[in-house]
């Protein structure tokens, strides 16, 4: 049997020591297979971002085991984790996190530069990614010339340009109005359904989580709920 | 990848043009100082060799005391017996010697009409111009009668002629020095700057007896300039002159000379030596300013790393390794300091060029020094850029992404 894409075995992440100790994750075990679209919910401070950082190899568990495609991440060096991010992962942040004073195209090319592609190789791939998120023709705009929804589309194009196995989105619609939020969700859902891309997304809103095929709820560093659901497939359906 | 990194560095530097310029100013000044110093130093060394060569390698200089181009040692330069005109006449008769000119010098003010000029008066003989290989531009050299009789006639250097007579022809006119009224019989050809940039044309020549009687009030001779025959070697000349002078000054066998005979090779090497000491000193001052420049770069790179914390976080998130981030900031520091270096080289060569015109020495840029300055400024970038770059590379990606 093929190893699951993501596997947590009793993962804990502890900040601070003694009195000031915070158990952001406290023995979480979960499995996510390739091709899934998972929404993570839970109150603020429940450990959602901590879990995302560990899945994204930006952070490591204090104890427990995290396997990515069967590979134990806690055993990897910093450089090996950078390689994993470069080749297998794409990030979408609540605050977009685009490079200012760089065009949309340059932002999308960024991960490709670190993949060692030449300018000639990167150009068409980045253009195609921008077209896929509906920003064809906006390649040479700066983030400051784009609306919030458009900036988040650039960020999604950047995440998918490197053809990763997994896209991690931490509150991707947190800074957007409801109309833009639903457009972004349809975009992510399309990537999941049509390209088979695995997506793990954190959100506070039920109607956003409804686009995912599986919902996990975190409470106080524990996984308190994990259930599959029928994904909502258009703006009007819910 | 390396091209992307270099392009990125240029973009970052151009984005903050003024700040980048102020940052590299220290390096610019340091490199410019080194380049200007060394270029001018080498130019004046070349000048020394050239002027020594123009004197001819077969020229000797004789002085009382054991003078060695430095402070007088035992035997005391000032106390040792002076020469007399007769000594020069005797030297002139030696087989190795072509010409010998006794010289006495005194600083005086020359007056003609209401113009005057402070200058050095050389009392000598007609042979002086032959020893110096110095042509006359206007008029004539001293006659034997004028020299023997101590006549009140003189030859002017170009500088004195211009200062006292302006553009007009001074030949036949009179100049006054103290109470001595003296007829101008000629003007020397233009000679330009000497080994230390001093003006060689700022002088007046007179028969030596005239200077001794009317200006100095004694019969001393300061030194004797000697031109050897083409066939004679410098060593032969020194031997013959020394032997003659030991005899004339009654120095017993085993006793040390109370005079010194120097040839131009020796003078040349001493002058070049002084030159390189000066160049070395000034260059070390310049090196300190390079160090300060490097610290300036380090400071600004640290600021830049802090300002760009979020950018670093983004790069780490999309898959940059710590090494790549380190490289990015290191390359930026090196490009910055290299720009400073190139600017400094340009400014330094410019300064040296202007300086060489003012000091009338050859402009002698050295490719080796330019290459060295270039490499050194790259080194400054690496050394002072490393610490900020390491700080950037060690940032925690999560913290960096959260940074406001
Ligand atoms: N770097 C940190 N240092 C100390 N405590 C932290 C740090 N990051 C997160 N925490 C704590 O861990 C807990 C979980 O945080 P987080 O995963 O960000 O929650 P959320 O579910 O809101 O994303 C919170 O109590 C938070 O204060
Ligand atoms: Mg969070």
PDB file of C-alpha atoms in Angstrom, chain A residues 53 58-59 79 82-83 85-86 91 93 95 97-102 110-111 113-114 116-119 122 158, chain B residues 1 4 7-8 15-16 310-311 313-325 328 396-398 401-402:
ATOM      1  CA  UNK A  53       3.583  25.112   9.834  1.00  0.00           C
ATOM      2  CA  UNK A  58       8.524  25.322   8.317  1.00  0.00           C
ATOM      3  CA  UNK A  59       8.491  23.943  11.855  1.00  0.00           C
ATOM      4  CA  UNK A  79      18.347  22.173   3.690  1.00  0.00           C
ATOM      5  CA  UNK A  82      13.891  23.577   2.053  1.00  0.00           C
ATOM      6  CA  UNK A  83      14.112  21.118  -0.854  1.00  0.00           C
ATOM      7  CA  UNK A  85       9.129  22.987   0.257  1.00  0.00           C
ATOM      8  CA  UNK A  86      10.653  23.833  -3.100  1.00  0.00           C
ATOM      9  CA  UNK A  91       1.826  28.154   0.390  1.00  0.00           C
ATOM     10  CA  UNK A  93      -1.229  33.046   3.273  1.00  0.00           C
ATOM     11  CA  UNK A  95      -1.866  38.319   4.146  1.00  0.00           C
ATOM     12  CA  UNK A  97       2.743  37.759   1.237  1.00  0.00           C
ATOM     13  CA  UNK A  98       3.682  38.898  -2.242  1.00  0.00           C
ATOM     14  CA  UNK A  99       6.987  40.658  -2.914  1.00  0.00           C
ATOM     15  CA  UNK A 100       6.240  44.378  -3.149  1.00  0.00           C
ATOM     16  CA  UNK A 101       7.712  46.299  -6.064  1.00  0.00           C
ATOM     17  CA  UNK A 102       7.826  43.099  -8.107  1.00  0.00           C
ATOM     18  CA  UNK A 110       9.988  33.116  -7.577  1.00  0.00           C
ATOM     19  CA  UNK A 111       9.661  29.414  -6.681  1.00  0.00           C
ATOM     20  CA  UNK A 113      13.990  30.459  -9.751  1.00  0.00           C
ATOM     21  CA  UNK A 114      14.810  28.280  -6.748  1.00  0.00           C
ATOM     22  CA  UNK A 116      16.889  26.329 -11.028  1.00  0.00           C
ATOM     23  CA  UNK A 117      14.858  27.172 -14.143  1.00  0.00           C
ATOM     24  CA  UNK A 118      16.198  29.680 -16.656  1.00  0.00           C
ATOM     25  CA  UNK A 119      14.262  32.824 -17.508  1.00  0.00           C
ATOM     26  CA  UNK A 122      10.042  30.105 -16.208  1.00  0.00           C
ATOM     27  CA  UNK A 158       2.724  31.250  -7.201  1.00  0.00           C
TER      28      UNK A 158
ATOM     29  CA  UNK B   1      20.869  30.980 -10.452  1.00  0.00           C
ATOM     30  CA  UNK B   4      19.436  35.842 -10.832  1.00  0.00           C
ATOM     31  CA  UNK B   7      20.476  40.842 -10.966  1.00  0.00           C
ATOM     32  CA  UNK B   8      18.602  40.814  -7.678  1.00  0.00           C
ATOM     33  CA  UNK B  15      16.011  50.809  -5.492  1.00  0.00           C
ATOM     34  CA  UNK B  16      17.879  52.777  -2.821  1.00  0.00           C
ATOM     35  CA  UNK B 310       9.274  39.429   5.344  1.00  0.00           C
ATOM     36  CA  UNK B 311      10.831  39.080   1.892  1.00  0.00           C
ATOM     37  CA  UNK B 313      10.401  34.694   4.944  1.00  0.00           C
ATOM     38  CA  UNK B 314       8.642  34.484   1.583  1.00  0.00           C
ATOM     39  CA  UNK B 315      11.785  33.236  -0.116  1.00  0.00           C
ATOM     40  CA  UNK B 316      12.328  30.596   2.555  1.00  0.00           C
ATOM     41  CA  UNK B 317       8.673  29.495   2.253  1.00  0.00           C
ATOM     42  CA  UNK B 318       8.859  29.005  -1.522  1.00  0.00           C
ATOM     43  CA  UNK B 319      11.912  26.808  -1.115  1.00  0.00           C
ATOM     44  CA  UNK B 320      15.041  28.956  -0.832  1.00  0.00           C
ATOM     45  CA  UNK B 321      17.697  27.279   1.301  1.00  0.00           C
ATOM     46  CA  UNK B 322      19.538  29.174   4.023  1.00  0.00           C
ATOM     47  CA  UNK B 323      22.628  29.026   1.792  1.00  0.00           C
ATOM     48  CA  UNK B 324      20.778  30.718  -1.046  1.00  0.00           C
ATOM     49  CA  UNK B 325      19.575  33.519   1.215  1.00  0.00           C
ATOM     50  CA  UNK B 328      21.828  36.690  -1.978  1.00  0.00           C
ATOM     51  CA  UNK B 396      13.184  31.528  11.319  1.00  0.00           C
ATOM     52  CA  UNK B 397      10.792  31.423   8.331  1.00  0.00           C
ATOM     53  CA  UNK B 398       7.655  31.523  10.504  1.00  0.00           C
ATOM     54  CA  UNK B 401       6.665  35.750   7.579  1.00  0.00           C
ATOM     55  CA  UNK B 402       4.864  37.222  10.584  1.00  0.00           C
TER      56      UNK B 402
END
